[in-house]
Tab-separated table of C-alpha atoms and ligand atoms in Angstrom:
chain	number	residue	atom	x	y	z
H	282	MET	CA	0.470	36.610	3.058
H	283	SER	CA	-0.984	39.928	4.217
H	284	GLU	CA	-4.094	39.669	6.381
H	285	VAL	CA	-5.352	42.799	4.642
H	286	ARG	CA	-7.255	42.085	1.428
H	287	GLU	CA	-8.401	44.426	-1.309
H	288	LEU	CA	-11.966	45.740	-0.966
H	289	SER	CA	-14.480	44.841	-3.662
H	290	ASP	CA	-15.691	47.557	-6.040
H	291	ALA	CA	-19.074	47.507	-4.261
H	292	GLU	CA	-17.394	48.057	-0.874
H	293	LYS	CA	-15.337	50.953	-2.263
H	294	THR	CA	-18.444	52.502	-3.828
H	295	PHE	CA	-20.222	52.236	-0.479
H	296	LEU	CA	-17.422	54.073	1.348
H	297	GLU	CA	-16.547	56.607	-1.329
H	298	PRO	CA	-19.049	59.382	-0.375
H	299	TYR	CA	-17.636	59.348	3.161
H	300	LEU	CA	-13.960	59.638	2.180
H	301	PRO	CA	-12.034	62.916	2.223
H	302	PRO	CA	-12.145	64.692	-1.133
H	303	ARG	CA	-9.118	64.364	-3.397
H	304	ALA	CA	-7.553	67.132	-5.429
H	305	ALA	CA	-7.394	66.660	-9.195
H	306	ASP	CA	-3.678	65.860	-8.865
H	307	GLY	CA	-4.500	62.917	-6.581
H	308	ARG	CA	-3.307	64.707	-3.443
H	309	LYS	CA	-5.614	64.285	-0.489
H	310	GLU	CA	-7.378	67.598	-0.062
H	311	ALA	CA	-9.750	69.332	2.314
H	312	ALA	CA	-11.987	71.812	0.600
H	313	THR	CA	-15.632	72.605	0.318
H	314	HIS	CA	-16.868	69.066	-0.030
H	315	ASN	CA	-19.965	68.263	-1.962
H	316	VAL	CA	-21.506	65.212	-0.375
H	317	ARG	CA	-23.358	63.617	-3.222
H	318	GLU	CA	-26.971	62.669	-3.307
H	319	GLN	CA	-27.227	59.071	-2.357
H	320	HIS	CA	-29.724	56.703	-0.871
H	321	GLY	CA	-32.442	59.291	-1.394
H	322	GLU	CA	-30.639	61.897	0.654
H	323	THR	CA	-30.446	65.518	-0.497
H	324	ALA	CA	-27.048	66.770	-1.555
H	325	GLU	CA	-25.484	69.204	0.851
H	326	THR	CA	-22.265	71.052	1.153
H	327	VAL	CA	-19.992	70.354	4.071
H	328	GLN	CA	-17.477	73.120	4.658
H	329	THR	CA	-14.211	71.473	5.631
H	330	ASP	CA	-11.756	74.307	5.148
H	331	GLY	CA	-13.803	77.060	6.756
H	332	GLY	CA	-11.700	78.230	9.691
H	333	GLY	CA	-8.726	76.184	8.512
H	334	LEU	CA	-9.963	72.794	9.634
H	335	PRO	CA	-9.037	69.450	8.077
H	336	PHE	CA	-11.594	66.875	6.979
H	337	VAL	CA	-12.205	64.717	10.069
H	338	THR	CA	-13.405	61.095	10.056
H	339	LEU	CA	-14.291	59.428	13.370
H	340	THR	CA	-13.931	55.680	13.082
H	341	TYR	CA	-13.852	52.831	15.572
H	342	ALA	CA	-15.024	49.273	16.125
H	343	SER	CA	-17.727	48.714	18.709
H	344	SER	CA	-19.400	45.741	20.321
H	345	LEU	CA	-23.193	45.523	20.620
H	346	ASP	CA	-22.876	46.932	24.147
H	347	SER	CA	-21.041	49.998	22.755
H	348	MET	CA	-17.663	48.913	24.052
H	349	ILE	CA	-14.358	49.212	22.253
H	350	SER	CA	-12.194	47.117	24.556
H	351	LEU	CA	-12.668	44.450	27.231
H	352	ALA	CA	-11.161	46.641	29.946
H	353	PRO	CA	-8.849	49.640	30.173
H	354	GLY	CA	-5.422	48.585	29.007
H	355	ILE	CA	-6.525	45.455	27.149
H	356	ARG	CA	-6.022	45.570	23.390
H	357	THR	CA	-9.179	43.952	22.020
H	358	THR	CA	-9.849	42.761	18.495
H	359	LEU	CA	-13.390	43.486	17.377
H	360	SER	CA	-12.997	43.915	13.628
H	361	GLY	CA	-13.072	40.807	11.481
H	362	PRO	CA	-10.737	40.409	8.483
H	363	GLU	CA	-13.098	42.314	6.174
H	364	THR	CA	-13.497	45.380	8.408
H	365	LYS	CA	-9.800	45.296	9.261
H	366	SER	CA	-9.137	45.571	5.523
H	367	MET	CA	-11.582	48.478	5.415
H	368	THR	CA	-9.638	50.241	8.182
H	369	HIS	CA	-6.417	49.915	6.187
H	370	PHE	CA	-8.199	51.224	3.085
H	371	LEU	CA	-9.466	54.214	5.097
H	372	ARG	CA	-6.017	54.847	6.561
H	373	MET	CA	-4.553	55.087	3.056
H	374	HIS	CA	-7.126	57.769	2.214
H	375	HIS	CA	-6.240	60.096	5.088
H	376	ASP	CA	-3.225	62.337	5.660
H	377	ALA	CA	-3.085	61.531	9.386
H	378	ILE	CA	-4.392	59.050	11.968
H	379	LEU	CA	-4.956	60.471	15.430
H	380	ILE	CA	-5.232	58.590	18.737
H	381	GLY	CA	-5.049	59.552	22.403
H	382	VAL	CA	-2.214	58.440	24.663
H	383	GLY	CA	-4.708	56.156	26.468
H	384	THR	CA	-4.667	54.041	23.313
H	385	ALA	CA	-0.993	54.441	22.417
H	386	ILE	CA	0.238	53.033	25.748
H	387	PRO	CA	-1.772	49.784	25.977
H	388	ASP	CA	-2.163	49.055	22.254
H	389	ASN	CA	1.324	49.961	20.980
H	390	PRO	CA	-0.267	50.294	17.533
H	391	GLY	CA	1.335	50.384	14.096
H	392	LEU	CA	-1.094	52.953	12.634
H	393	ASN	CA	0.232	52.435	9.110
H	394	SER	CA	-1.710	51.183	6.119
H	395	ARG	CA	-1.008	47.631	5.044
H	396	TYR	CA	-3.466	48.020	2.155
H	397	LEU	CA	-2.289	46.742	-1.232
H	398	GLY	CA	-0.356	49.450	-3.073
H	399	ALA	CA	0.208	51.693	-0.031
H	400	THR	CA	3.553	53.488	-0.406
H	401	LEU	CA	5.468	55.497	2.183
H	402	ASP	CA	4.107	58.599	0.489
H	403	SER	CA	0.493	57.413	0.846
H	404	GLN	CA	0.959	56.381	4.485
H	405	PRO	CA	-0.935	58.494	7.024
H	406	ARG	CA	0.981	60.523	9.591
H	407	PRO	CA	0.421	59.014	13.075
H	408	VAL	CA	-0.529	61.707	15.602
H	409	VAL	CA	-0.685	60.931	19.334
H	410	VAL	CA	-2.265	63.400	21.760
H	411	ASP	CA	-0.094	63.001	24.866
H	412	PRO	CA	-0.309	66.247	26.845
H	413	LYS	CA	1.827	65.148	29.798
H	414	MET	CA	4.458	63.182	27.819
H	415	ARG	CA	3.421	59.878	29.395
H	416	TRP	CA	4.249	57.722	26.377
H	417	ASP	CA	7.698	56.270	25.638
H	418	VAL	CA	7.749	56.762	21.887
H	419	ASP	CA	11.336	55.555	21.425
H	420	SER	CA	10.467	51.953	22.256
H	421	SER	CA	7.181	52.011	20.344
H	422	LYS	CA	6.084	50.127	17.248
H	423	LEU	CA	5.450	53.500	15.599
H	424	ALA	CA	9.128	54.376	15.974
H	425	GLN	CA	10.186	50.975	14.692
H	426	LEU	CA	7.956	51.199	11.608
H	427	ALA	CA	9.219	54.706	10.860
H	428	GLN	CA	12.830	53.527	11.102
H	429	GLU	CA	12.050	50.619	8.764
H	430	GLY	CA	10.348	52.936	6.240
H	431	GLN	CA	7.001	51.198	6.712
H	432	GLY	CA	5.236	54.219	8.129
H	433	LYS	CA	5.699	57.931	8.639
H	434	ALA	CA	7.331	59.141	11.841
H	435	PRO	CA	4.760	60.181	14.452
H	436	TRP	CA	3.893	63.648	15.618
H	437	LEU	CA	3.210	63.969	19.343
H	438	ILE	CA	1.004	66.704	20.757
H	439	HIS	CA	2.002	67.931	24.220
H	440	THR	CA	1.317	70.793	26.563
H	441	ARG	CA	4.629	70.528	28.429
H	442	HIS	CA	7.800	72.020	27.074
H	443	GLU	CA	10.501	70.106	28.992
H	444	LEU	CA	12.094	68.677	25.854
H	445	GLY	CA	11.801	71.513	23.351
H	446	GLU	CA	10.549	71.068	19.816
H	447	GLU	CA	13.407	68.861	18.597
H	448	ALA	CA	13.082	65.936	16.204
H	449	LEU	CA	12.484	62.580	17.859
H	450	ARG	CA	15.839	60.774	18.043
H	451	GLY	CA	16.699	61.583	14.446
H	452	TRP	CA	13.954	59.480	12.898
H	453	GLY	CA	11.895	62.378	11.731
H	454	GLY	CA	9.070	62.721	14.253
H	455	ARG	CA	7.950	65.984	15.797
H	456	ARG	CA	6.778	67.217	19.130
H	457	VAL	CA	4.130	69.919	18.856
H	458	PHE	CA	3.421	72.001	21.956
H	459	LEU	CA	-0.038	73.501	22.309
H	460	PRO	CA	-1.611	75.493	25.138
H	461	SER	CA	-4.071	73.760	27.452
H	462	GLU	CA	-7.450	75.227	28.214
H	463	ALA	CA	-7.691	77.162	31.474
H	464	ALA	CA	-8.982	75.115	34.423
H	465	PRO	CA	-12.316	76.356	35.773
H	466	THR	CA	-11.880	79.176	38.308
H	467	GLY	CA	-11.375	78.078	41.879
H	468	GLN	CA	-10.254	74.525	41.054
H	469	THR	CA	-6.920	73.746	42.635
H	470	SER	CA	-7.137	70.039	43.369
H	471	GLU	CA	-4.973	67.416	41.612
H	472	SER	CA	-7.934	66.352	39.503
H	473	ALA	CA	-8.297	69.913	38.235
H	474	LYS	CA	-4.774	69.825	36.767
H	475	CYS	CA	-5.957	68.329	33.521
H	476	GLU	CA	-4.137	69.522	30.467
H	477	THR	CA	-6.919	69.547	27.942
H	478	ILE	CA	-6.174	71.145	24.592
H	479	ALA	CA	-9.109	72.532	22.608
H	480	TRP	CA	-9.912	70.194	19.726
H	481	SER	CA	-10.243	73.159	17.366
H	482	THR	CA	-6.654	74.086	18.266
H	483	ILE	CA	-5.368	70.551	17.630
H	484	LEU	CA	-7.156	70.277	14.293
H	485	LYS	CA	-6.241	73.767	13.077
H	486	THR	CA	-2.603	73.117	13.947
H	487	LEU	CA	-2.622	69.908	11.912
H	488	LYS	CA	-4.219	71.723	8.984
H	489	ARG	CA	-1.666	74.527	9.232
H	490	ASP	CA	1.068	71.901	9.031
H	491	GLY	CA	-0.279	70.398	5.812
H	492	VAL	CA	-2.687	67.763	7.126
H	493	ASP	CA	-5.864	68.026	5.056
H	494	SER	CA	-7.626	64.925	6.412
H	495	VAL	CA	-7.524	63.191	9.794
H	496	MET	CA	-8.840	59.746	10.684
H	497	VAL	CA	-9.550	59.736	14.419
H	498	GLU	CA	-9.321	56.098	15.584
H	499	GLY	CA	-9.736	56.398	19.302
H	500	GLY	CA	-9.811	55.716	22.063
H	501	ALA	CA	-12.972	56.092	24.083
H	502	THR	CA	-12.200	59.499	25.581
H	503	VAL	CA	-11.224	61.034	22.264
H	504	ILE	CA	-14.154	59.574	20.304
H	505	SER	CA	-16.737	60.300	23.015
H	506	THR	CA	-15.573	63.924	23.216
H	507	LEU	CA	-15.607	64.495	19.467
H	508	LEU	CA	-19.080	62.966	19.136
H	509	SER	CA	-20.286	66.096	20.961
H	510	MET	CA	-18.526	68.382	18.459
H	511	PRO	CA	-20.373	67.953	15.157
H	512	GLU	CA	-18.951	71.215	13.883
H	513	LEU	CA	-15.486	69.629	13.813
H	514	VAL	CA	-16.376	66.195	12.435
H	515	ASN	CA	-17.199	65.433	8.803
H	516	THR	CA	-18.034	61.735	8.830
H	517	VAL	CA	-18.440	58.848	11.248
H	518	ILE	CA	-17.712	55.252	10.228
H	519	VAL	CA	-18.461	52.645	12.891
H	520	THR	CA	-17.743	48.936	12.659
H	521	ILE	CA	-20.277	47.002	14.715
H	522	ALA	CA	-19.047	43.553	15.667
H	523	PRO	CA	-21.695	40.916	16.497
H	524	THR	CA	-20.582	40.408	20.081
H	525	TRP	CA	-21.088	41.778	23.600
H	526	LEU	CA	-17.893	42.452	25.567
H	527	GLY	CA	-19.631	42.578	28.943
H	528	GLN	CA	-19.649	44.988	31.857
H	529	GLY	CA	-16.392	46.606	32.848
H	530	GLY	CA	-15.354	47.292	29.283
H	531	VAL	CA	-14.360	50.643	27.805
H	532	THR	CA	-17.481	52.363	26.467
H	533	VAL	CA	-17.923	54.998	23.786
H	534	SER	CA	-20.638	57.388	24.916
H	535	PRO	CA	-20.738	61.182	24.621
H	536	ALA	CA	-21.360	63.418	27.625
H	537	PRO	CA	-25.047	63.893	28.478
H	538	LYS	CA	-26.734	66.878	26.880
H	539	VAL	CA	-29.334	69.127	28.494
H	540	GLN	CA	-31.508	71.624	26.618
H	541	ALA	CA	-33.970	73.914	28.402
H	542	GLY	CA	-33.482	71.871	31.550
H	543	GLU	CA	-34.370	68.565	29.833
H	544	ARG	CA	-32.116	65.652	28.905
H	545	VAL	CA	-31.941	65.215	25.141
H	546	ASN	CA	-30.022	62.817	22.886
H	547	ALA	CA	-26.317	63.578	23.107
H	548	ALA	CA	-25.487	63.018	19.435
H	549	LYS	CA	-27.254	61.799	16.317
H	550	LEU	CA	-26.150	60.550	12.933
H	551	GLN	CA	-27.872	61.618	9.757
H	552	GLY	CA	-27.511	60.443	6.168
H	553	THR	CA	-26.828	56.971	7.465
H	554	VAL	CA	-25.986	53.984	5.291
H	555	TRP	CA	-24.839	50.554	6.359
H	556	ARG	CA	-23.314	47.498	4.722
H	557	GLN	CA	-22.227	44.072	5.835
H	558	PHE	CA	-18.473	43.394	5.734
H	559	GLY	CA	-18.025	39.718	6.622
H	560	ALA	CA	-19.688	39.154	9.998
H	561	ASP	CA	-19.589	42.866	10.913
H	562	ALA	CA	-21.881	45.744	10.002
H	563	VAL	CA	-20.401	49.092	8.961
H	564	LEU	CA	-22.482	52.196	9.628
H	565	CYS	CA	-21.566	55.517	7.999
H	566	GLY	CA	-23.152	58.895	8.585
H	567	ARG	CA	-22.598	62.501	9.531
H	568	LEU	CA	-23.214	64.058	12.912
H	569	GLN	CA	-26.295	66.202	13.087
H	570	VAL	CA	-25.327	69.760	13.977
R	622	NDP	N1	-12.106	49.183	19.135
R	622	NDP	C1	-11.545	50.279	18.660
R	622	NDP	O1	-11.841	50.698	17.527
R	622	NDP	C2	-10.556	51.017	19.474
R	622	NDP	C3	-10.343	50.720	20.802
R	622	NDP	N2	-9.472	51.486	21.538
R	622	NDP	C4	-9.357	51.199	22.973
R	622	NDP	O2	-9.688	52.383	23.703
R	622	NDP	C5	-9.043	52.317	24.977
R	622	NDP	C6	-8.397	53.640	25.285
R	622	NDP	O3	-9.368	54.630	25.498
R	622	NDP	P1	-9.054	55.821	26.510
R	622	NDP	O4	-8.453	55.266	27.739
R	622	NDP	O5	-10.282	56.617	26.646
R	622	NDP	O6	-7.861	56.615	25.816
R	622	NDP	P2	-7.731	57.661	24.613
R	622	NDP	O7	-6.945	56.999	23.545
R	622	NDP	O8	-9.017	58.272	24.251
R	622	NDP	O9	-6.740	58.728	25.273
R	622	NDP	C7	-7.209	59.562	26.306
R	622	NDP	C8	-6.093	60.449	26.781
R	622	NDP	O10	-5.576	61.247	25.701
R	622	NDP	C9	-5.297	62.553	26.172
R	622	NDP	N3	-6.254	63.472	25.548
R	622	NDP	C10	-7.397	63.173	24.922
R	622	NDP	N4	-7.999	64.287	24.482
R	622	NDP	C11	-7.212	65.316	24.851
R	622	NDP	C12	-7.279	66.730	24.686
R	622	NDP	N5	-8.298	67.343	24.052
R	622	NDP	N6	-6.291	67.481	25.198
R	622	NDP	C13	-5.265	66.896	25.846
R	622	NDP	N7	-5.140	65.571	26.037
R	622	NDP	C14	-6.096	64.804	25.533
R	622	NDP	C15	-5.475	62.518	27.686
R	622	NDP	O11	-4.211	62.121	28.199
R	622	NDP	P3	-3.784	62.332	29.757
R	622	NDP	O12	-4.511	61.248	30.502
R	622	NDP	O13	-2.304	62.168	29.782
R	622	NDP	O14	-4.243	63.695	30.157
R	622	NDP	C16	-6.531	61.441	27.832
R	622	NDP	O15	-6.605	60.849	29.091
R	622	NDP	C17	-8.006	51.220	24.881
R	622	NDP	O16	-8.448	50.098	25.627
R	622	NDP	C18	-7.948	50.885	23.400
R	622	NDP	O17	-7.649	49.535	23.172
R	622	NDP	C19	-8.777	52.505	20.976
R	622	NDP	C20	-8.947	52.819	19.661
R	622	NDP	C21	-9.856	52.115	18.804
R	623	LIG	N1	-10.968	49.271	13.514
R	623	LIG	C1	-10.494	48.693	14.640
R	623	LIG	N2	-10.959	47.478	15.019
R	623	LIG	C2	-10.514	46.902	16.150
R	623	LIG	O1	-10.994	45.697	16.487
R	623	LIG	C3	-9.546	47.541	16.929
R	623	LIG	N3	-9.079	46.956	18.060
R	623	LIG	C4	-9.075	48.801	16.479
R	623	LIG	N4	-8.139	49.440	17.186
R	623	LIG	C5	-7.422	50.557	16.644
R	623	LIG	O2	-6.409	50.130	15.769
R	623	LIG	C6	-5.142	50.308	16.393
R	623	LIG	C7	-4.236	49.153	16.105
R	623	LIG	O3	-3.663	49.370	14.843
R	623	LIG	P1	-2.528	48.428	14.234
R	623	LIG	O4	-3.213	47.192	13.747
R	623	LIG	O5	-1.533	48.137	15.304
R	623	LIG	O6	-1.957	49.232	13.124
R	623	LIG	C8	-5.433	50.478	17.847
R	623	LIG	O7	-4.483	51.197	18.548
R	623	LIG	C9	-6.717	51.259	17.763
R	623	LIG	O8	-6.497	52.600	17.409
R	623	LIG	N5	-9.569	49.352	15.357
């Protein structure tokens, strides 16, 4: 029996205002999205196609000490069965799921939707940001699921061009090569050789290639960075598990923010709603711009 159960109508109603909009033909669509009035909040319009951007959902499961895994490299289960089911429901409602290579290597995730009724067509496209080609995709679960027809073949985002833009071993994946941002002037050390791609470039490229909605699942570096970019993010859905992982874990926390020489809050959610799913709490909101 599948460990993923169907959400109740009340759970679906709770999540619905935070899902990507759908076109009338049922296709997942990014467009000017009217976020409805709910919970006393004023209706507002969130522009999701201005500048050719997809609808972006940030979602992850956190402990009470804001950690998402016990330690780097340790795959850690935080979501209970109810929030796990929610994740699979959310996956089915997005065109793509994006993770960083720091998650792909230790977690070897499936990134498909095991939600009832999910078809290959409704599966999200797995996207892994792996600038330096560190990940061995051929031996991954993503490759296996794609070969078995249980998920779409992944797209990998790189900065290096050693392999050329060929399909991945005939099972339909793609390598997408994007330019990295220039290192700050004068930096020549090894640590300065980061190959960071602008998030607007990554997201616009996905949109150009037909991805209208992206569920960003992690890990800590990716989520923490995007929390500081409210202009790129439409909704945030956080599962809060009733546990503390303890010091030494992997923490989600955006970079500190300074305004007029003073430290201010780094990111804030607005339009927040929360609901209990089993033992976990789920908090939804939008980043304050
Ligand atoms: N509880 C939860 O919901 C989740 C937990 N996790 C956990 O998170 C941890 C992983 O987090 P973390 O190590 O931070 O890894 P990430 O998955 O955030 O990947 C980070 C790496 O991705 C690449 N990357 C990220 N952004 C960019 C960019 N803009 N341009 C180019 N490359 C980029 C870099 O690769 P490079 O180093 O090659 O430059 C970077 O080091 C794991 O322990 C995993 O289990 C993950 C997802 C969900
Ligand atoms: N929502 C959520 N809750 C947790 O407790 C998690 N550990 C994660 N991790 C994310 O899900 C990926 C695993 O997916 P599969 O079950 O293998 O399809 C993992 O890589 C993280 O992105 N998420």
